[in-house]
Amino acid sequence: MKKSVLLMLACCGFSAMPILAHSAEQVELRFAWWGGKARNQATMKALEAFQAKYPNIKVKAEYTGWDGFYPRLTTQMNSNTEADVIQTNWNWLTLLSKKGDGFYDLNKLSQPLGLDQYPPEALATTTVNGKINAIPISSNVMLFFYNAATWKKAGVEFPKTWDELLATGPVFKEKLGDNYYPLILSEQDALLMLRSYMYQKNQKEMIDEKTKKIAWSHEELVEALTFYRKLADNHVIPDTKAMASFGKGVNYEMKPWINGEWGGVYNWNVLYTAESQNLKNPSDLVMGPYPMHKDAKDAGQFRKTALMYSISRNTRHPQEAAQLLHFLMSESEGVLPVGLERGAPLSRDGEKILRDAGILKDEDPVIAGLIQSTSMPNKSTASPYLEDPQFGALFTAARESIDHGKASIDEAATTFEEQANRILRRIMR
């Protein structure tokens, strides 16, 4: 891991950088992505550099926050009005490209994209029916990050086990007050953390992709939801009722996070920069140990290809779109402004550029998270269906029904299982 963040993936052989043809034709590309302020500003700098280097190509930026990006994209794709280049999510391939024809087949653009820059294993995760639907930007893993200043005020050490995590809540409440919590969980975070908690205990995936059903038994669903409620009852996390009082939005952009009242997050390593930059002292956000059950054989971490870049199947300028992606991923003028905003690049040249510039270091929290993950037993398989919006919303509804007293844990588990199996049969056809 000291030589390359790609050691978790087999690296392909070296070949020369592709020669990109310059066209005299004036073209315009639309480029759509989501992100916070830091990512947006960094990407705009890279696009300015691209247009300065390739003046025949104008890039129209279409960026938003996370909320609403996917519904907007699906609407555009249904009407064939999506952008030429699109930042995409790994699990969207099961929704938007079930047969591999939802996006442009990047095999046709192998040379201008420089596909030999990427590990075959990474490209395999973005391939559907033999068609490469996206360039994998980076690797992503769910980790615990804590506000060290807040935890120091509470006088609590970072938990190494789930029982230790449960014990932190009462201390936070006593030492710092009712507004302070060791951890916050968003919709997806709660689902993936409970999946990890349960996988460590029984080595069983939550979804059986062969039968297209929930693999956990009713008793196991009850156990997972019971642990969630214990976290809330022990003041480790604010429950869904408490979180609703802060309105909708990104957790790390809310005042309790900025003020240090929310002491930690369970989230993707690539979000570290966005999360830390919103703190008064960004360096206060540090990675903590990954909680484990006693005698656990596997951490059950959710690790996957992170963000991706896709090209629209309807683009009129595939060569120029490929040229833009190569610039952003493998040319210094495009790589340096963005840095680690989208994680450690899987592009071999992109990684070298950032290492040579001193931007990519093993001690950086984004990279350290990958190192921590590869140092633990982690053989569980990440299922894209766990990130399906319908599935996640249903799990949140189960937690909300418990938190608002509308259902017992047993009743919520029963309802979730019944409705989840219907959703899985529908989305896995």
Coordinates of C-alpha atoms in Angstrom, one line a residue:
M1 CA 0.0 0.0 0.0
K2 CA 3.0 2.3 0.5
K3 CA 3.7 2.4 -3.2
S4 CA 0.3 2.7 -4.6
V5 CA -3.3 3.0 -3.5
L6 CA -4.1 0.5 -6.3
L7 CA -2.6 -2.5 -4.5
M8 CA -6.1 -3.6 -3.7
L9 CA -6.7 -4.0 -7.4
A10 CA -4.4 -5.7 -9.8
C11 CA -2.6 -3.2 -12.0
C12 CA -2.4 -3.6 -15.7
G13 CA 0.7 -3.2 -17.8
F14 CA 2.2 0.2 -18.8
S15 CA 1.7 1.6 -22.2
A16 CA 2.2 5.0 -23.8
M17 CA -0.3 7.8 -23.3
P18 CA -2.8 7.9 -26.2
I19 CA -2.3 10.5 -28.8
L20 CA -5.3 12.8 -28.8
A21 CA -6.3 14.4 -32.1
H22 CA -7.1 18.1 -32.2
S23 CA -10.2 18.9 -34.1
A24 CA -10.7 22.2 -35.8
E25 CA -14.5 21.9 -35.3
Q26 CA -15.9 24.1 -32.6
V27 CA -18.0 21.9 -30.3
E28 CA -19.8 22.3 -27.0
L29 CA -20.0 19.6 -24.3
R30 CA -22.3 19.5 -21.4
F31 CA -20.8 18.1 -18.2
A32 CA -23.1 17.2 -15.3
W33 CA -22.0 16.3 -11.8
W34 CA -23.0 16.7 -8.1
G35 CA -20.9 17.8 -5.2
G36 CA -20.3 20.3 -2.5
K37 CA -18.6 23.7 -2.8
A38 CA -15.0 22.4 -2.7
R39 CA -15.6 19.8 -5.4
N40 CA -17.5 22.3 -7.6
Q41 CA -14.8 25.0 -7.4
A42 CA -12.0 22.5 -8.0
T43 CA -13.8 21.0 -11.1
M44 CA -14.4 24.5 -12.5
K45 CA -10.7 25.2 -12.3
A46 CA -10.0 22.0 -14.2
L47 CA -12.5 22.9 -16.9
E48 CA -11.0 26.3 -17.3
A49 CA -7.6 24.6 -17.9
F50 CA -9.1 22.2 -20.3
Q51 CA -10.7 25.0 -22.4
A52 CA -7.5 26.9 -22.4
K53 CA -5.6 23.9 -23.7
Y54 CA -8.3 22.8 -26.2
P55 CA -10.0 26.1 -27.3
N56 CA -12.1 24.3 -29.9
I57 CA -14.1 22.7 -27.1
K58 CA -16.4 24.6 -24.9
V59 CA -17.7 22.9 -21.7
K60 CA -21.0 23.8 -20.2
A61 CA -20.9 22.9 -16.5
E62 CA -24.2 21.6 -14.9
Y63 CA -23.6 21.0 -11.3
T64 CA -25.9 20.6 -8.3
G65 CA -25.9 19.1 -4.8
W66 CA -26.6 15.5 -4.2
D67 CA -30.3 15.9 -3.6
G68 CA -32.3 15.7 -6.8
F69 CA -29.4 14.8 -9.1
Y70 CA -30.5 11.2 -9.8
P71 CA -34.2 12.0 -10.4
R72 CA -33.1 14.8 -12.8
L73 CA -30.8 12.5 -14.6
T74 CA -33.4 9.8 -15.1
T75 CA -35.8 12.4 -16.4
Q76 CA -33.2 13.6 -18.9
M77 CA -32.3 10.1 -20.0
N78 CA -35.9 9.2 -20.6
S79 CA -36.2 12.2 -22.9
N80 CA -32.7 11.8 -24.4
T81 CA -31.6 15.2 -23.1
E82 CA -28.8 14.2 -20.7
A83 CA -25.4 15.8 -20.7
D84 CA -22.6 14.5 -22.8
V85 CA -20.4 13.7 -19.8
I86 CA -22.0 12.6 -16.5
Q87 CA -20.7 11.9 -13.1
T88 CA -22.4 8.6 -12.1
N89 CA -22.8 6.3 -9.2
W90 CA -21.9 2.6 -9.3
N91 CA -25.3 1.2 -8.3
W92 CA -27.0 3.3 -11.0
L93 CA -25.9 0.8 -13.6
T94 CA -28.4 -1.7 -12.4
L95 CA -31.1 0.9 -12.8
L96 CA -30.1 2.8 -15.9
S97 CA -28.2 0.2 -17.9
K98 CA -29.5 -3.2 -17.2
K99 CA -28.5 -4.5 -20.6
G100 CA -25.4 -2.4 -20.9
D101 CA -26.8 0.0 -23.4
G102 CA -27.8 2.9 -21.1
F103 CA -24.5 4.7 -21.7
Y104 CA -21.9 4.9 -24.5
D105 CA -19.8 1.8 -24.7
L106 CA -16.4 3.1 -23.8
N107 CA -14.7 0.1 -25.5
K108 CA -15.2 2.2 -28.6
L109 CA -13.1 5.0 -27.1
S110 CA -10.3 2.9 -25.6
Q111 CA -7.4 4.9 -27.0
P112 CA -8.5 8.5 -26.4
L113 CA -9.7 7.5 -22.9
G114 CA -6.5 5.6 -22.1
L115 CA -8.4 2.6 -20.7
D116 CA -5.0 0.8 -20.1
Q117 CA -4.5 3.3 -17.3
Y118 CA -7.1 1.5 -15.2
P119 CA -6.9 -1.9 -13.4
P120 CA -9.0 -4.5 -15.3
E121 CA -10.8 -5.4 -12.0
A122 CA -11.9 -1.8 -11.7
L123 CA -13.2 -1.7 -15.3
A124 CA -15.0 -5.0 -14.7
T125 CA -17.2 -3.3 -12.0
T126 CA -18.4 -0.8 -14.6
T127 CA -19.0 -3.3 -17.4
V128 CA -22.4 -4.6 -18.3
N129 CA -22.9 -7.3 -20.9
G130 CA -19.3 -6.7 -22.1
K131 CA -19.9 -2.9 -22.5
I132 CA -17.9 -0.5 -20.4
N133 CA -20.5 2.0 -19.2
A134 CA -18.2 4.2 -17.1
I135 CA -14.6 5.1 -16.1
P136 CA -14.1 4.2 -12.4
I137 CA -12.8 7.3 -10.7
S138 CA -11.7 5.9 -7.4
S139 CA -12.3 3.3 -4.7
N140 CA -14.8 4.0 -2.0
V141 CA -15.2 2.5 1.5
M142 CA -17.4 3.2 4.5
L143 CA -15.4 4.4 7.5
F144 CA -15.8 6.1 10.9
F145 CA -14.5 9.7 11.0
Y146 CA -14.6 11.6 14.3
N147 CA -14.2 15.3 15.3
A148 CA -11.2 14.8 17.6
A149 CA -11.8 18.2 19.3
T150 CA -15.3 17.2 20.4
W151 CA -14.3 13.8 21.6
K152 CA -11.4 15.3 23.6
K153 CA -13.9 17.6 25.3
A154 CA -16.0 14.6 26.1
G155 CA -12.9 12.7 27.4
V156 CA -13.8 9.6 25.5
E157 CA -11.5 7.4 23.4
F158 CA -12.6 6.3 19.9
P159 CA -14.5 3.0 20.2
K160 CA -12.9 -0.2 18.9
T161 CA -16.0 -2.4 19.5
W162 CA -19.7 -2.0 19.0
D163 CA -20.2 -2.2 22.8
E164 CA -17.7 0.6 23.3
L165 CA -19.6 2.7 20.7
L166 CA -22.8 2.2 22.7
A167 CA -21.1 3.3 25.9
T168 CA -20.0 6.7 24.4
G169 CA -23.5 8.2 24.1
P170 CA -24.2 8.6 27.9
V171 CA -20.8 10.2 28.4
F172 CA -21.4 12.7 25.6
K173 CA -24.8 13.6 27.1
E174 CA -23.4 14.0 30.6
K175 CA -20.2 15.9 29.8
L176 CA -21.4 18.0 26.8
G177 CA -25.2 18.2 27.0
D178 CA -28.2 16.9 25.1
N179 CA -27.2 18.5 21.8
Y180 CA -24.0 16.5 21.5
Y181 CA -23.9 13.1 19.9
P182 CA -20.9 10.8 19.1
L183 CA -22.2 10.0 15.7
I184 CA -24.8 10.9 13.0
L185 CA -26.2 8.6 10.4
S186 CA -28.0 9.5 7.2
E187 CA -30.4 7.2 5.3
Q188 CA -27.8 5.1 3.5
D189 CA -25.2 5.3 6.3
A190 CA -27.6 3.6 8.8
L191 CA -28.4 0.8 6.4
L192 CA -24.7 0.0 5.5
M193 CA -23.6 0.3 9.1
L194 CA -26.2 -2.2 10.4
R195 CA -25.3 -4.5 7.5
S196 CA -21.7 -4.4 8.6
Y197 CA -22.8 -5.0 12.3
M198 CA -24.8 -8.1 11.3
Y199 CA -22.3 -9.4 8.8
Q200 CA -19.6 -9.5 11.4
K201 CA -21.9 -11.7 13.5
N202 CA -23.3 -14.2 11.0
Q203 CA -21.3 -13.8 7.8
K204 CA -24.5 -13.5 5.8
E205 CA -25.3 -10.9 3.1
M206 CA -28.5 -8.9 3.6
I207 CA -29.7 -9.7 0.0
D208 CA -29.7 -13.0 -1.8
E209 CA -29.2 -12.0 -5.5
K210 CA -30.1 -15.5 -6.7
T211 CA -33.5 -15.7 -5.0
K212 CA -34.0 -11.9 -5.3
K213 CA -35.1 -11.8 -1.6
I214 CA -33.9 -10.6 1.8
A215 CA -31.4 -13.2 3.0
W216 CA -31.7 -12.3 6.6
S217 CA -34.2 -14.1 8.7
H218 CA -37.0 -12.2 10.5
E219 CA -35.1 -12.6 13.7
E220 CA -32.0 -11.1 12.2
L221 CA -33.9 -8.1 10.8
V222 CA -35.3 -7.6 14.3
E223 CA -31.8 -7.8 15.8
A224 CA -30.5 -5.2 13.3
L225 CA -33.3 -2.8 14.0
T226 CA -33.0 -3.4 17.8
F227 CA -29.3 -2.4 17.6
Y228 CA -30.3 0.8 15.7
R229 CA -32.8 1.6 18.5
K230 CA -30.1 1.0 21.1
L231 CA -27.9 3.5 19.5
A232 CA -30.6 6.1 19.7
D233 CA -31.7 5.2 23.2
N234 CA -28.1 5.4 24.4
H235 CA -27.7 8.9 22.9
V236 CA -25.1 7.7 20.4
I237 CA -27.0 9.0 17.5
P238 CA -30.1 11.3 17.0
D239 CA -32.9 9.2 15.7
T240 CA -34.9 10.0 12.6
K241 CA -37.4 12.1 14.6
A242 CA -34.6 14.2 15.9
M243 CA -32.9 14.5 12.6
A244 CA -36.1 15.6 10.9
S245 CA -36.1 18.7 13.1
F246 CA -33.0 20.0 11.2
G247 CA -34.8 19.8 7.9
K248 CA -33.6 18.2 4.7
G249 CA -30.1 18.6 3.4
V250 CA -26.6 17.2 3.7
N251 CA -25.6 16.4 7.3
Y252 CA -22.1 17.9 7.1
E253 CA -23.5 21.2 5.9
M254 CA -25.8 21.6 8.9
K255 CA -24.9 23.8 11.9
P256 CA -24.6 21.0 14.5
W257 CA -21.9 19.5 12.4
I258 CA -20.1 22.8 11.7
N259 CA -20.3 23.6 15.5
G260 CA -18.9 20.3 16.5
E261 CA -22.1 19.1 18.2
W262 CA -22.2 16.0 16.0
G263 CA -19.0 14.2 16.9
G264 CA -18.6 11.8 14.0
V265 CA -19.9 10.3 10.8
Y266 CA -20.0 6.9 9.2
N267 CA -19.5 7.7 5.6
W268 CA -17.4 7.2 2.4
N269 CA -13.7 8.0 2.6
V270 CA -14.0 10.2 -0.5
L271 CA -16.3 12.5 1.4
Y272 CA -13.6 13.3 3.9
T273 CA -12.6 16.6 2.3
A274 CA -16.1 17.9 2.0
E275 CA -16.9 16.9 5.6
S276 CA -13.7 18.3 7.1
Q277 CA -13.8 21.6 5.3
N278 CA -17.0 22.5 7.0
L279 CA -15.4 22.4 10.4
K280 CA -13.8 25.4 12.0
N281 CA -10.5 23.4 12.1
P282 CA -10.6 20.8 9.2
S283 CA -7.7 18.8 10.7
D284 CA -9.9 18.0 13.7
L285 CA -11.7 15.3 11.6
V286 CA -9.7 12.1 11.9
M287 CA -10.3 8.5 11.1
G288 CA -11.2 6.2 13.9
P289 CA -10.9 2.4 14.4
Y290 CA -13.5 0.2 12.7
P291 CA -15.7 -1.4 15.4
M292 CA -15.6 -5.1 15.5
H293 CA -17.5 -7.9 17.3
K294 CA -15.3 -10.1 19.5
D295 CA -14.0 -13.0 17.3
A296 CA -15.5 -11.5 14.1
K297 CA -14.0 -13.1 11.0
D298 CA -14.9 -10.3 8.6
A299 CA -15.5 -6.6 9.0
G300 CA -18.4 -6.6 6.5
Q301 CA -17.3 -3.2 5.2
F302 CA -19.1 -1.9 2.1
R303 CA -16.3 -1.3 -0.4
K304 CA -16.9 -0.5 -4.0
T305 CA -16.0 1.5 -7.1
A306 CA -16.7 5.0 -6.0
L307 CA -17.7 7.8 -8.4
M308 CA -17.6 7.2 -12.1
Y309 CA -17.7 9.2 -15.3
S310 CA -20.0 8.0 -18.1
I311 CA -20.6 9.4 -21.6
S312 CA -24.1 9.7 -22.9
R313 CA -25.2 7.2 -25.5
N314 CA -26.8 10.2 -27.3
T315 CA -23.7 12.4 -27.5
R316 CA -22.8 13.9 -30.8
H317 CA -19.2 14.3 -29.8
P318 CA -17.8 11.1 -28.3
Q319 CA -14.2 11.8 -29.2
E320 CA -14.2 15.2 -27.5
A321 CA -16.0 13.7 -24.5
A322 CA -13.3 11.1 -24.2
Q323 CA -10.7 13.8 -24.5
L324 CA -12.3 15.7 -21.6
L325 CA -12.3 12.6 -19.4
H326 CA -8.7 11.8 -20.2
F327 CA -7.8 15.3 -19.3
L328 CA -9.6 15.1 -15.9
M329 CA -8.2 11.7 -15.0
S330 CA -4.7 11.5 -16.5
E331 CA -3.3 15.0 -17.4
S332 CA -1.7 17.2 -14.8
E333 CA -3.7 20.3 -15.7
G334 CA -6.9 18.4 -15.0
V335 CA -5.8 16.2 -12.1
L336 CA -4.0 18.8 -9.9
P337 CA -6.9 21.3 -9.5
V338 CA -9.3 18.5 -8.4
G339 CA -6.8 16.7 -6.1
L340 CA -8.6 14.2 -3.9
E341 CA -12.0 15.7 -4.2
R342 CA -13.3 12.6 -5.9
G343 CA -11.0 10.2 -4.1
A344 CA -7.6 8.7 -5.0
P345 CA -7.7 8.3 -8.8
L346 CA -7.6 4.8 -10.2
S347 CA -5.9 6.2 -13.3
R348 CA -2.2 5.2 -13.0
D349 CA -1.0 8.5 -14.4
G350 CA -3.5 10.4 -12.2
E351 CA -2.1 8.8 -9.1
K352 CA 1.5 9.5 -10.1
I353 CA 0.7 13.1 -10.8
L354 CA -0.8 13.6 -7.3
R355 CA 2.0 11.6 -5.5
D356 CA 4.7 13.6 -7.3
A357 CA 3.0 16.8 -6.3
G358 CA 2.8 15.7 -2.7
I359 CA -1.0 15.8 -2.7
L360 CA -1.6 12.1 -2.5
K361 CA 0.1 10.7 0.7
D362 CA -0.6 7.5 2.5
E363 CA -1.2 9.5 5.7
D364 CA -4.0 11.5 4.0
P365 CA -7.3 10.4 5.6
V366 CA -8.8 9.6 2.2
I367 CA -5.9 7.2 1.5
A368 CA -5.5 6.1 5.1
G369 CA -9.1 4.8 4.9
L370 CA -8.2 2.5 2.0
I371 CA -5.2 1.3 3.9
Q372 CA -7.2 0.6 7.0
S373 CA -9.8 -1.3 4.9
T374 CA -7.3 -3.5 3.2
S375 CA -5.6 -4.3 6.5
M376 CA -8.8 -5.9 7.9
P377 CA -10.6 -9.1 6.9
N378 CA -13.0 -7.9 4.3
K379 CA -14.3 -10.5 1.9
S380 CA -18.0 -9.6 1.9
T381 CA -19.5 -8.6 -1.5
A382 CA -20.9 -5.2 -2.0
S383 CA -24.4 -5.4 -3.6
P384 CA -25.5 -2.5 -5.7
Y385 CA -29.1 -3.2 -4.7
L386 CA -28.3 -2.0 -1.2
E387 CA -27.9 1.4 -2.7
D388 CA -31.1 1.4 -4.6
P389 CA -33.1 4.5 -3.6
Q390 CA -36.3 2.6 -3.1
F391 CA -34.6 0.0 -0.9
G392 CA -32.9 2.7 1.2
A393 CA -36.1 4.7 1.5
L394 CA -37.9 1.6 2.7
F395 CA -35.3 0.9 5.4
T396 CA -35.6 4.5 6.5
A397 CA -39.4 4.2 6.7
A398 CA -38.9 1.2 9.0
R399 CA -36.7 3.2 11.3
E400 CA -39.1 6.1 11.2
S401 CA -42.1 3.9 12.1
I402 CA -40.2 2.7 15.2
D403 CA -38.9 6.1 16.2
H404 CA -42.3 7.7 15.9
G405 CA -44.0 4.9 17.9
K406 CA -46.1 3.8 14.9
A407 CA -44.8 0.2 14.9
S408 CA -42.9 -2.1 17.2
I409 CA -39.5 -3.3 16.0
D410 CA -41.1 -6.7 15.2
E411 CA -43.9 -5.1 13.2
A412 CA -41.4 -2.8 11.4
A413 CA -39.2 -5.8 10.5
T414 CA -42.2 -7.7 9.1
T415 CA -43.4 -4.8 6.9
F416 CA -39.9 -4.1 5.7
E417 CA -39.3 -7.7 4.7
E418 CA -42.5 -8.0 2.8
Q419 CA -42.1 -4.7 0.9
A420 CA -38.4 -5.2 0.3
N421 CA -38.9 -8.5 -1.4
R422 CA -41.4 -7.0 -3.7
I423 CA -39.0 -4.2 -4.6
L424 CA -36.1 -6.6 -5.1
R425 CA -38.2 -8.8 -7.5
R426 CA -39.1 -5.7 -9.5
I427 CA -35.6 -4.1 -9.7
M428 CA -33.7 -7.3 -10.3
R429 CA -35.8 -8.5 -13.2

